[in-house]
Amino acid sequence: MSGAAPSTDDADFGEIRAGVRALCQAFPGEYWRGLDRDGAYPTAFVQALTEAGYLAALIPEAYGGGGLPLQAAAAILEEIQAAGANGSACHAQMYVMNTLLRHGSEAQKARWLPQIASGALRLQAFAVTEPASGTDTLALRTTAVRDGDAYRINGQKIWTSRAEHSDLMLLLARTAPRDPAARAEGLSVFLVDMREAVGQGLTIRPIRTMMNHATTEVFFDDLAVPAENRIGEEGKGFRYILSGMNAERILIGAECVGDARWFIGKATAYARERQVFGRPIGQNQGVQFPIARAYAQMRAADLMVRHAAGLYQTGANAGAEANMAKMLAADASWAAADMCLQTHGGFGFAADYDVERKFRETRLYQVAPVSTNLILSYLAEHVLGLPRSY
């Protein structure tokens, strides 16, 4: 596996970055190619990250976690991607954590966080998107109706990744009819213990996709969830997950920076080594310039990701910055992927080079967790003051 382009600042959580790089060396390209071929989940990789404490980075030390800021989580995920691995197998545990940390009760934190930090439980599933509503979250139809000491959940979610490999699920459901005058009200957040729920009203069906992403659709048929598992106030759930969505966008932006570093490093090494017409192809400006441009794009995106993470950590509203970070980083990784495939020519399509696998994986982030077009609409309306387009 070729080395990635260097981090823009190894002094930024340098020890953590070095530790992640060392861990990933035990999971080379052959490991990921095998999983990709079989559509299998990287259980051993996730277990290694858990045992090293990386997936508990954001959990406070009082609950057994690392007590680290969002910037540290971004560094971890960036290095995973830059090593040629795939953090999507476990990245949700970092950004989903926000809702529980910021809005959960002390009893909920004491009950769940130590077990998540130790690896006894996985919080990997985030059930928000529905087939009919897509990114129009406020139009979701899954309902949660109070029934004594429990809520009865009915409905369907789609693109709920890692549901088959998680013990806990963060669920957004409607607890009051939709009110056009108060669009953000009436949604509530629940922590669902899937160990008890599967077969008792929860059904999980995997969806095969163009990359090995372990995604599913889930069905709720009168599933009983204890009322004590509701996070925060009833009806206020949408605002609770918004800050978590910002964290998600920042962290996925960091992953995209890592992907871009991997593609740039891979292309640079190949361009130095590959001889055509008696000279390395990297001597040709037609090969040099796209690599250099991809590097410049990566550096610019990285600065935006770091800025957004720092702003988020202060508790300020980082909505615009989180969206820009995700969009610019996704654009940088996709440009680097295309460049890397073109640099390799026909060999880029050969599985043994890992380029085509990473090419497919990074393409996802033009669409998820929010599409580029939705980000542009958000910026147009909320930053530039243009009329709402949807």
mmCIF file of C-alpha atoms in Angstrom:
data_model
loop_
_atom_site.group_PDB
_atom_site.id
_atom_site.type_symbol
_atom_site.label_atom_id
_atom_site.label_comp_id
_atom_site.label_asym_id
_atom_site.label_seq_id
_atom_site.Cartn_x
_atom_site.Cartn_y
_atom_site.Cartn_z
ATOM 1 C CA MET A 1 0.000 0.000 0.000
ATOM 2 C CA SER A 2 1.550 3.303 -1.090
ATOM 3 C CA GLY A 3 1.993 6.017 1.474
ATOM 4 C CA ALA A 4 -0.505 8.866 1.610
ATOM 5 C CA ALA A 5 0.328 12.484 0.997
ATOM 6 C CA PRO A 6 1.476 13.872 4.358
ATOM 7 C CA SER A 7 -0.900 15.474 6.814
ATOM 8 C CA THR A 8 -0.867 19.235 6.522
ATOM 9 C CA ASP A 9 0.142 19.477 10.183
ATOM 10 C CA ASP A 10 1.351 16.386 11.988
ATOM 11 C CA ALA A 11 1.773 18.470 15.140
ATOM 12 C CA ASP A 12 -2.022 18.568 15.243
ATOM 13 C CA PHE A 13 -2.715 15.463 17.387
ATOM 14 C CA GLY A 14 0.490 13.979 16.010
ATOM 15 C CA GLU A 15 0.640 11.140 18.538
ATOM 16 C CA ILE A 16 -2.933 10.119 17.767
ATOM 17 C CA ARG A 17 -2.287 10.293 14.027
ATOM 18 C CA ALA A 18 0.826 8.135 14.358
ATOM 19 C CA GLY A 19 -1.072 5.599 16.456
ATOM 20 C CA VAL A 20 -3.871 5.322 13.911
ATOM 21 C CA ARG A 21 -1.389 4.909 11.064
ATOM 22 C CA ALA A 22 0.377 2.133 12.968
ATOM 23 C CA LEU A 23 -2.907 0.349 13.684
ATOM 24 C CA CYS A 24 -3.973 0.541 10.033
ATOM 25 C CA GLN A 25 -0.759 -1.141 8.889
ATOM 26 C CA ALA A 26 -2.187 -4.394 10.223
ATOM 27 C CA PHE A 27 -5.108 -4.016 7.781
ATOM 28 C CA PRO A 28 -3.548 -3.601 4.315
ATOM 29 C CA GLY A 29 -5.235 -3.470 0.948
ATOM 30 C CA GLU A 30 -5.656 -7.242 0.782
ATOM 31 C CA TYR A 31 -7.837 -7.120 3.903
ATOM 32 C CA TRP A 32 -10.162 -4.487 2.445
ATOM 33 C CA ARG A 33 -10.296 -6.100 -0.987
ATOM 34 C CA GLY A 34 -11.431 -9.354 0.580
ATOM 35 C CA LEU A 35 -14.185 -7.624 2.515
ATOM 36 C CA ASP A 36 -15.252 -5.703 -0.564
ATOM 37 C CA ARG A 37 -15.434 -8.896 -2.607
ATOM 38 C CA ASP A 38 -17.517 -10.695 0.022
ATOM 39 C CA GLY A 39 -19.618 -7.728 1.152
ATOM 40 C CA ALA A 40 -18.427 -8.359 4.707
ATOM 41 C CA TYR A 41 -18.156 -6.062 7.712
ATOM 42 C CA PRO A 42 -14.616 -5.246 8.998
ATOM 43 C CA THR A 43 -15.194 -6.705 12.440
ATOM 44 C CA ALA A 44 -11.517 -7.156 13.269
ATOM 45 C CA PHE A 45 -10.679 -3.586 12.240
ATOM 46 C CA VAL A 46 -13.521 -2.076 14.283
ATOM 47 C CA GLN A 47 -12.522 -4.212 17.255
ATOM 48 C CA ALA A 48 -8.922 -2.997 17.007
ATOM 49 C CA LEU A 49 -10.055 0.640 16.909
ATOM 50 C CA THR A 50 -12.310 0.013 19.897
ATOM 51 C CA GLU A 51 -9.595 -1.648 21.956
ATOM 52 C CA ALA A 52 -7.202 1.210 21.168
ATOM 53 C CA GLY A 53 -9.795 3.675 22.499
ATOM 54 C CA TYR A 54 -10.205 5.620 19.261
ATOM 55 C CA LEU A 55 -13.971 5.113 18.975
ATOM 56 C CA ALA A 56 -14.416 6.449 22.514
ATOM 57 C CA ALA A 57 -12.434 9.616 21.798
ATOM 58 C CA LEU A 58 -15.393 11.969 22.324
ATOM 59 C CA ILE A 59 -16.818 10.262 25.424
ATOM 60 C CA PRO A 60 -15.862 12.163 28.627
ATOM 61 C CA GLU A 61 -13.196 10.581 30.793
ATOM 62 C CA ALA A 62 -15.712 10.279 33.633
ATOM 63 C CA TYR A 63 -17.510 7.641 31.542
ATOM 64 C CA GLY A 64 -14.383 5.825 30.426
ATOM 65 C CA GLY A 65 -13.713 7.704 27.199
ATOM 66 C CA GLY A 66 -10.918 9.901 25.928
ATOM 67 C CA GLY A 67 -12.575 13.236 26.632
ATOM 68 C CA LEU A 68 -11.103 14.642 23.418
ATOM 69 C CA PRO A 69 -12.448 17.461 21.202
ATOM 70 C CA LEU A 70 -14.031 17.029 17.785
ATOM 71 C CA GLN A 71 -10.713 17.962 16.166
ATOM 72 C CA ALA A 72 -9.184 14.755 17.564
ATOM 73 C CA ALA A 73 -11.991 12.650 16.119
ATOM 74 C CA ALA A 74 -11.441 14.374 12.774
ATOM 75 C CA ALA A 75 -7.731 13.511 12.925
ATOM 76 C CA ILE A 76 -8.529 9.856 13.674
ATOM 77 C CA LEU A 77 -10.935 9.485 10.755
ATOM 78 C CA GLU A 78 -8.683 11.400 8.370
ATOM 79 C CA GLU A 79 -5.773 9.080 9.088
ATOM 80 C CA ILE A 80 -7.942 5.970 8.690
ATOM 81 C CA GLN A 81 -8.906 7.079 5.184
ATOM 82 C CA ALA A 82 -5.386 8.230 4.319
ATOM 83 C CA ALA A 83 -4.124 4.746 5.182
ATOM 84 C CA GLY A 84 -6.413 3.205 2.555
ATOM 85 C CA ALA A 85 -8.865 1.858 5.129
ATOM 86 C CA ASN A 86 -12.549 2.779 5.458
ATOM 87 C CA GLY A 87 -13.838 4.576 8.536
ATOM 88 C CA SER A 88 -17.453 4.403 7.389
ATOM 89 C CA ALA A 89 -17.643 1.059 9.183
ATOM 90 C CA CYS A 90 -17.606 2.866 12.502
ATOM 91 C CA HIS A 91 -17.626 6.667 12.060
ATOM 92 C CA ALA A 92 -21.223 7.011 13.252
ATOM 93 C CA GLN A 93 -20.160 6.182 16.802
ATOM 94 C CA MET A 94 -18.410 9.559 16.876
ATOM 95 C CA TYR A 95 -21.046 11.841 15.420
ATOM 96 C CA VAL A 96 -24.104 10.040 16.830
ATOM 97 C CA MET A 97 -22.516 10.434 20.245
ATOM 98 C CA ASN A 98 -23.200 14.160 20.213
ATOM 99 C CA THR A 99 -26.952 13.850 20.765
ATOM 100 C CA LEU A 100 -26.506 11.650 23.812
ATOM 101 C CA LEU A 101 -23.661 13.760 25.212
ATOM 102 C CA ARG A 102 -25.390 17.122 24.805
ATOM 103 C CA HIS A 103 -29.016 16.218 25.422
ATOM 104 C CA GLY A 104 -29.122 12.922 27.310
ATOM 105 C CA SER A 105 -29.958 12.788 31.009
ATOM 106 C CA GLU A 106 -27.338 11.911 33.581
ATOM 107 C CA ALA A 107 -29.058 8.552 34.074
ATOM 108 C CA GLN A 108 -28.872 7.816 30.334
ATOM 109 C CA LYS A 109 -25.213 8.789 30.151
ATOM 110 C CA ALA A 110 -24.333 6.658 33.161
ATOM 111 C CA ARG A 111 -26.244 3.718 31.715
ATOM 112 C CA TRP A 112 -24.894 3.756 28.162
ATOM 113 C CA LEU A 113 -21.631 5.680 27.855
ATOM 114 C CA PRO A 114 -19.325 3.421 29.908
ATOM 115 C CA GLN A 115 -20.456 0.365 27.937
ATOM 116 C CA ILE A 116 -19.978 2.187 24.630
ATOM 117 C CA ALA A 117 -16.540 3.404 25.721
ATOM 118 C CA SER A 118 -15.424 -0.098 26.707
ATOM 119 C CA GLY A 119 -16.721 -1.635 23.501
ATOM 120 C CA ALA A 120 -19.323 -3.738 25.286
ATOM 121 C CA LEU A 121 -21.937 -1.928 23.190
ATOM 122 C CA ARG A 122 -21.803 -0.372 19.736
ATOM 123 C CA LEU A 123 -23.751 2.792 18.937
ATOM 124 C CA GLN A 124 -23.420 2.713 15.158
ATOM 125 C CA ALA A 125 -26.902 3.087 13.673
ATOM 126 C CA PHE A 126 -28.553 6.432 12.931
ATOM 127 C CA ALA A 127 -32.164 6.054 11.737
ATOM 128 C CA VAL A 128 -33.407 9.308 10.216
ATOM 129 C CA THR A 129 -33.871 9.058 6.423
ATOM 130 C CA GLU A 130 -37.087 7.588 5.013
ATOM 131 C CA PRO A 131 -37.981 6.437 1.475
ATOM 132 C CA ALA A 132 -40.627 9.116 0.928
ATOM 133 C CA SER A 133 -38.864 12.066 2.569
ATOM 134 C CA GLY A 134 -35.177 11.645 1.745
ATOM 135 C CA THR A 135 -33.283 14.704 2.970
ATOM 136 C CA ASP A 136 -36.565 16.468 3.819
ATOM 137 C CA THR A 137 -36.227 15.276 7.406
ATOM 138 C CA LEU A 138 -39.182 17.297 8.678
ATOM 139 C CA ALA A 139 -41.490 15.289 6.381
ATOM 140 C CA LEU A 140 -40.675 11.944 7.996
ATOM 141 C CA ARG A 141 -43.627 9.666 8.756
ATOM 142 C CA THR A 142 -42.365 7.127 11.295
ATOM 143 C CA THR A 143 -44.467 7.596 14.422
ATOM 144 C CA ALA A 144 -43.894 7.084 18.120
ATOM 145 C CA VAL A 145 -47.103 7.002 20.176
ATOM 146 C CA ARG A 146 -46.976 7.041 23.977
ATOM 147 C CA ASP A 147 -48.411 3.917 25.551
ATOM 148 C CA GLY A 148 -47.949 4.008 29.323
ATOM 149 C CA ASP A 149 -44.261 3.592 30.115
ATOM 150 C CA ALA A 150 -43.336 2.980 26.490
ATOM 151 C CA TYR A 151 -43.677 4.370 22.983
ATOM 152 C CA ARG A 152 -45.029 2.291 20.107
ATOM 153 C CA ILE A 153 -42.953 2.835 16.976
ATOM 154 C CA ASN A 154 -44.338 2.264 13.480
ATOM 155 C CA GLY A 155 -42.767 3.137 10.152
ATOM 156 C CA GLN A 156 -39.728 2.607 7.969
ATOM 157 C CA LYS A 157 -36.220 4.008 7.609
ATOM 158 C CA ILE A 158 -33.775 3.602 4.752
ATOM 159 C CA TRP A 159 -29.992 3.967 4.407
ATOM 160 C CA THR A 160 -29.597 3.071 8.072
ATOM 161 C CA SER A 161 -26.007 1.924 7.827
ATOM 162 C CA ARG A 162 -24.453 -0.627 10.189
ATOM 163 C CA ALA A 163 -27.813 -1.631 11.688
ATOM 164 C CA GLU A 164 -26.796 -5.287 11.458
ATOM 165 C CA HIS A 165 -23.582 -4.573 13.359
ATOM 166 C CA SER A 166 -24.814 -2.224 16.073
ATOM 167 C CA ASP A 167 -26.330 -2.800 19.484
ATOM 168 C CA LEU A 168 -27.930 0.626 19.776
ATOM 169 C CA MET A 169 -29.743 2.840 17.311
ATOM 170 C CA LEU A 170 -30.475 6.554 17.499
ATOM 171 C CA LEU A 171 -33.972 7.002 16.060
ATOM 172 C CA LEU A 172 -35.861 10.146 15.045
ATOM 173 C CA ALA A 173 -39.647 9.673 14.995
ATOM 174 C CA ARG A 174 -42.766 11.819 14.951
ATOM 175 C CA THR A 175 -44.539 12.155 18.307
ATOM 176 C CA ALA A 176 -47.014 14.834 17.206
ATOM 177 C CA PRO A 177 -48.820 15.567 13.918
ATOM 178 C CA ARG A 178 -46.945 17.775 11.478
ATOM 179 C CA ASP A 179 -47.736 21.471 11.968
ATOM 180 C CA PRO A 180 -46.906 23.696 8.951
ATOM 181 C CA ALA A 181 -46.616 26.668 11.308
ATOM 182 C CA ALA A 182 -44.026 24.911 13.467
ATOM 183 C CA ARG A 183 -42.164 22.643 11.051
ATOM 184 C CA ALA A 184 -39.317 21.779 13.415
ATOM 185 C CA GLU A 185 -41.609 20.666 16.261
ATOM 186 C CA GLY A 186 -43.161 17.282 16.940
ATOM 187 C CA LEU A 187 -40.125 15.034 16.387
ATOM 188 C CA SER A 188 -38.447 13.112 19.199
ATOM 189 C CA VAL A 189 -35.200 11.168 19.580
ATOM 190 C CA PHE A 190 -34.996 7.655 21.029
ATOM 191 C CA LEU A 191 -32.154 5.322 21.857
ATOM 192 C CA VAL A 192 -33.290 1.894 20.688
ATOM 193 C CA ASP A 193 -31.684 -1.236 22.140
ATOM 194 C CA MET A 194 -31.631 -3.406 19.040
ATOM 195 C CA ARG A 195 -30.578 -6.485 20.965
ATOM 196 C CA GLU A 196 -34.108 -6.549 22.373
ATOM 197 C CA ALA A 197 -35.899 -5.061 19.376
ATOM 198 C CA VAL A 198 -34.919 -7.346 16.471
ATOM 199 C CA GLY A 199 -37.727 -9.834 15.965
ATOM 200 C CA GLN A 200 -39.946 -7.966 18.414
ATOM 201 C CA GLY A 201 -41.148 -5.289 16.007
ATOM 202 C CA LEU A 202 -37.863 -4.367 14.331
ATOM 203 C CA THR A 203 -36.859 -5.934 11.014
ATOM 204 C CA ILE A 204 -33.557 -5.208 9.225
ATOM 205 C CA ARG A 205 -33.008 -5.796 5.517
ATOM 206 C CA PRO A 206 -29.590 -5.208 3.927
ATOM 207 C CA ILE A 207 -29.265 -3.143 0.748
ATOM 208 C CA ARG A 208 -26.559 -4.089 -1.731
ATOM 209 C CA THR A 209 -24.749 -1.011 -3.062
ATOM 210 C CA MET A 210 -21.839 -0.154 -5.363
ATOM 211 C CA MET A 211 -19.499 -0.063 -2.357
ATOM 212 C CA ASN A 212 -19.215 -2.228 0.752
ATOM 213 C CA HIS A 213 -21.128 0.086 3.082
ATOM 214 C CA ALA A 214 -23.206 -2.280 5.267
ATOM 215 C CA THR A 215 -26.341 -0.215 4.767
ATOM 216 C CA THR A 216 -29.916 -1.348 5.365
ATOM 217 C CA GLU A 217 -33.567 -0.468 5.499
ATOM 218 C CA VAL A 218 -35.347 -1.003 8.807
ATOM 219 C CA PHE A 219 -39.032 -1.574 9.520
ATOM 220 C CA PHE A 220 -40.858 -0.812 12.760
ATOM 221 C CA ASP A 221 -44.058 -2.716 13.446
ATOM 222 C CA ASP A 222 -45.499 -1.667 16.807
ATOM 223 C CA LEU A 223 -42.044 -1.773 18.387
ATOM 224 C CA ALA A 224 -42.151 -0.947 22.095
ATOM 225 C CA VAL A 225 -39.372 1.403 23.258
ATOM 226 C CA PRO A 226 -39.239 2.361 26.962
ATOM 227 C CA ALA A 227 -40.131 5.992 27.583
ATOM 228 C CA GLU A 228 -36.920 6.338 29.599
ATOM 229 C CA ASN A 229 -35.031 5.850 26.321
ATOM 230 C CA ARG A 230 -36.335 9.112 24.897
ATOM 231 C CA ILE A 231 -33.542 11.666 24.796
ATOM 232 C CA GLY A 232 -34.516 15.154 25.937
ATOM 233 C CA GLU A 233 -37.972 16.674 25.682
ATOM 234 C CA GLU A 234 -40.720 15.192 23.579
ATOM 235 C CA GLY A 235 -41.136 17.063 20.315
ATOM 236 C CA LYS A 236 -37.731 18.784 20.418
ATOM 237 C CA GLY A 237 -35.751 16.019 18.711
ATOM 238 C CA PHE A 238 -35.044 17.764 15.424
ATOM 239 C CA ARG A 239 -33.025 20.527 17.039
ATOM 240 C CA TYR A 240 -31.155 17.894 19.091
ATOM 241 C CA ILE A 241 -29.895 16.092 16.009
ATOM 242 C CA LEU A 242 -29.023 19.248 14.056
ATOM 243 C CA SER A 243 -25.780 19.820 15.941
ATOM 244 C CA GLY A 244 -25.035 16.126 15.539
ATOM 245 C CA MET A 245 -25.538 16.506 11.791
ATOM 246 C CA ASN A 246 -23.012 19.344 11.788
ATOM 247 C CA ALA A 247 -20.526 17.101 13.570
ATOM 248 C CA GLU A 248 -21.249 14.387 11.010
ATOM 249 C CA ARG A 249 -20.506 16.730 8.115
ATOM 250 C CA ILE A 250 -17.270 17.932 9.667
ATOM 251 C CA LEU A 251 -16.054 14.409 10.390
ATOM 252 C CA ILE A 252 -16.959 13.131 6.940
ATOM 253 C CA GLY A 253 -15.164 16.181 5.554
ATOM 254 C CA ALA A 254 -12.095 14.992 7.462
ATOM 255 C CA GLU A 255 -12.517 11.518 5.962
ATOM 256 C CA CYS A 256 -12.649 13.041 2.489
ATOM 257 C CA VAL A 257 -9.423 14.937 3.180
ATOM 258 C CA GLY A 258 -7.893 11.599 4.161
ATOM 259 C CA ASP A 259 -9.180 9.994 0.972
ATOM 260 C CA ALA A 260 -7.684 12.826 -1.101
ATOM 261 C CA ARG A 261 -4.341 12.351 0.661
ATOM 262 C CA TRP A 262 -4.438 8.630 -0.179
ATOM 263 C CA PHE A 263 -5.221 9.238 -3.859
ATOM 264 C CA ILE A 264 -2.537 11.909 -4.150
ATOM 265 C CA GLY A 265 0.062 9.719 -2.464
ATOM 266 C CA LYS A 266 -0.879 6.746 -4.614
ATOM 267 C CA ALA A 267 -0.771 8.759 -7.845
ATOM 268 C CA THR A 268 2.509 10.465 -6.943
ATOM 269 C CA ALA A 269 4.238 7.160 -6.205
ATOM 270 C CA TYR A 270 2.941 5.581 -9.417
ATOM 271 C CA ALA A 271 3.923 8.616 -11.522
ATOM 272 C CA ARG A 272 7.470 8.393 -10.183
ATOM 273 C CA GLU A 273 7.788 4.658 -10.850
ATOM 274 C CA ARG A 274 5.864 4.093 -14.073
ATOM 275 C CA GLN A 275 8.140 4.267 -17.132
ATOM 276 C CA VAL A 276 6.672 4.940 -20.582
ATOM 277 C CA PHE A 277 8.741 6.000 -23.627
ATOM 278 C CA GLY A 278 11.857 5.642 -21.528
ATOM 279 C CA ARG A 279 10.946 8.152 -18.806
ATOM 280 C CA PRO A 280 8.740 8.308 -15.709
ATOM 281 C CA ILE A 281 5.266 9.527 -16.557
ATOM 282 C CA GLY A 282 5.524 11.983 -13.664
ATOM 283 C CA GLN A 283 8.046 13.942 -15.710
ATOM 284 C CA ASN A 284 5.234 14.987 -18.041
ATOM 285 C CA GLN A 285 3.347 18.132 -17.098
ATOM 286 C CA GLY A 286 0.141 16.530 -18.333
ATOM 287 C CA VAL A 287 0.518 14.084 -15.444
ATOM 288 C CA GLN A 288 2.109 16.475 -12.943
ATOM 289 C CA PHE A 289 -0.455 19.248 -13.140
ATOM 290 C CA PRO A 290 -3.583 17.231 -12.197
ATOM 291 C CA ILE A 291 -1.740 15.762 -9.190
ATOM 292 C CA ALA A 292 -0.559 19.192 -8.086
ATOM 293 C CA ARG A 293 -4.031 20.669 -8.545
ATOM 294 C CA ALA A 294 -5.569 17.860 -6.470
ATOM 295 C CA TYR A 295 -3.025 18.568 -3.734
ATOM 296 C CA ALA A 296 -3.932 22.267 -3.693
ATOM 297 C CA GLN A 297 -7.643 21.418 -3.518
ATOM 298 C CA MET A 298 -7.004 19.020 -0.641
ATOM 299 C CA ARG A 299 -5.049 21.627 1.308
ATOM 300 C CA ALA A 300 -7.801 24.228 0.895
ATOM 301 C CA ALA A 301 -10.522 21.761 1.938
ATOM 302 C CA ASP A 302 -8.468 20.705 4.950
ATOM 303 C CA LEU A 303 -8.297 24.306 6.171
ATOM 304 C CA MET A 304 -12.091 24.567 5.977
ATOM 305 C CA VAL A 305 -12.566 21.302 7.860
ATOM 306 C CA ARG A 306 -10.214 22.446 10.612
ATOM 307 C CA HIS A 307 -11.933 25.813 10.845
ATOM 308 C CA ALA A 308 -15.390 24.229 11.083
ATOM 309 C CA ALA A 309 -14.238 21.739 13.739
ATOM 310 C CA GLY A 310 -12.730 24.505 15.837
ATOM 311 C CA LEU A 311 -15.858 26.623 15.586
ATOM 312 C CA TYR A 312 -18.070 23.660 16.464
ATOM 313 C CA GLN A 313 -15.968 22.917 19.520
ATOM 314 C CA THR A 314 -16.632 26.401 20.916
ATOM 315 C CA GLY A 315 -20.380 25.722 20.900
ATOM 316 C CA ALA A 316 -21.024 28.340 18.208
ATOM 317 C CA ASN A 317 -23.407 27.770 15.317
ATOM 318 C CA ALA A 318 -21.199 26.032 12.764
ATOM 319 C CA GLY A 319 -23.943 25.172 10.263
ATOM 320 C CA ALA A 320 -22.543 27.086 7.291
ATOM 321 C CA GLU A 321 -18.959 26.093 8.019
ATOM 322 C CA ALA A 322 -19.831 22.413 8.531
ATOM 323 C CA ASN A 323 -21.696 22.329 5.231
ATOM 324 C CA MET A 324 -18.910 24.094 3.338
ATOM 325 C CA ALA A 325 -16.305 21.819 4.895
ATOM 326 C CA LYS A 326 -18.165 18.706 3.823
ATOM 327 C CA MET A 327 -18.822 19.985 0.292
ATOM 328 C CA LEU A 328 -15.302 21.263 -0.383
ATOM 329 C CA ALA A 329 -13.682 18.141 1.056
ATOM 330 C CA ALA A 330 -15.994 15.825 -0.905
ATOM 331 C CA ASP A 331 -15.193 17.767 -4.065
ATOM 332 C CA ALA A 332 -11.471 17.521 -3.312
ATOM 333 C CA SER A 333 -11.599 13.778 -2.697
ATOM 334 C CA TRP A 334 -13.623 13.126 -5.835
ATOM 335 C CA ALA A 335 -11.263 15.248 -7.953
ATOM 336 C CA ALA A 336 -8.294 13.380 -6.447
ATOM 337 C CA ALA A 337 -9.982 10.031 -7.108
ATOM 338 C CA ASP A 338 -10.582 10.863 -10.753
ATOM 339 C CA MET A 339 -7.012 12.126 -11.095
ATOM 340 C CA CYS A 340 -5.585 8.989 -9.481
ATOM 341 C CA LEU A 341 -7.563 6.660 -11.739
ATOM 342 C CA GLN A 342 -6.490 8.638 -14.796
ATOM 343 C CA THR A 343 -2.846 8.602 -13.682
ATOM 344 C CA HIS A 344 -2.907 4.812 -13.360
ATOM 345 C CA GLY A 345 -4.608 4.334 -16.704
ATOM 346 C CA GLY A 346 -5.766 0.768 -17.201
ATOM 347 C CA PHE A 347 -4.122 -0.383 -13.983
ATOM 348 C CA GLY A 348 -6.452 1.907 -12.045
ATOM 349 C CA PHE A 349 -9.296 -0.452 -12.879
ATOM 350 C CA ALA A 350 -7.456 -3.484 -11.492
ATOM 351 C CA ALA A 351 -8.661 -4.435 -8.020
ATOM 352 C CA ASP A 352 -5.145 -5.171 -6.759
ATOM 353 C CA TYR A 353 -4.221 -1.492 -6.923
ATOM 354 C CA ASP A 354 -7.115 -0.511 -4.586
ATOM 355 C CA VAL A 355 -7.785 2.612 -6.658
ATOM 356 C CA GLU A 356 -11.112 1.422 -8.044
ATOM 357 C CA ARG A 357 -12.316 0.416 -4.564
ATOM 358 C CA LYS A 358 -11.469 3.773 -3.021
ATOM 359 C CA PHE A 359 -12.857 5.490 -6.154
ATOM 360 C CA ARG A 360 -16.243 3.878 -5.520
ATOM 361 C CA GLU A 361 -16.143 4.565 -1.795
ATOM 362 C CA THR A 362 -15.347 8.280 -1.998
ATOM 363 C CA ARG A 363 -17.998 8.888 -4.680
ATOM 364 C CA LEU A 364 -20.637 8.400 -1.992
ATOM 365 C CA TYR A 365 -19.812 11.710 -0.343
ATOM 366 C CA GLN A 366 -21.070 13.749 -3.263
ATOM 367 C CA VAL A 367 -24.496 12.442 -2.198
ATOM 368 C CA ALA A 368 -24.345 11.565 1.501
ATOM 369 C CA PRO A 369 -24.927 12.451 4.242
ATOM 370 C CA VAL A 370 -26.286 15.476 2.395
ATOM 371 C CA SER A 371 -26.012 16.136 -1.318
ATOM 372 C CA THR A 372 -23.933 18.948 -2.751
ATOM 373 C CA ASN A 373 -27.064 20.590 -4.169
ATOM 374 C CA LEU A 374 -28.723 20.756 -0.750
ATOM 375 C CA ILE A 375 -25.592 22.361 0.691
ATOM 376 C CA LEU A 376 -25.618 24.983 -2.045
ATOM 377 C CA SER A 377 -29.296 25.671 -1.359
ATOM 378 C CA TYR A 378 -28.545 26.053 2.348
ATOM 379 C CA LEU A 379 -25.741 28.521 1.701
ATOM 380 C CA ALA A 380 -27.838 30.474 -0.793
ATOM 381 C CA GLU A 381 -30.698 30.894 1.657
ATOM 382 C CA HIS A 382 -29.070 31.087 5.079
ATOM 383 C CA VAL A 383 -25.787 32.818 4.241
ATOM 384 C CA LEU A 384 -26.511 34.851 1.105
ATOM 385 C CA GLY A 385 -30.119 35.707 1.907
ATOM 386 C CA LEU A 386 -31.586 34.438 -1.356
ATOM 387 C CA PRO A 387 -35.221 33.210 -1.498
ATOM 388 C CA ARG A 388 -35.838 29.668 -0.280
ATOM 389 C CA SER A 389 -35.778 27.311 -3.277
ATOM 390 C CA TYR A 390 -37.555 24.290 -1.802
#
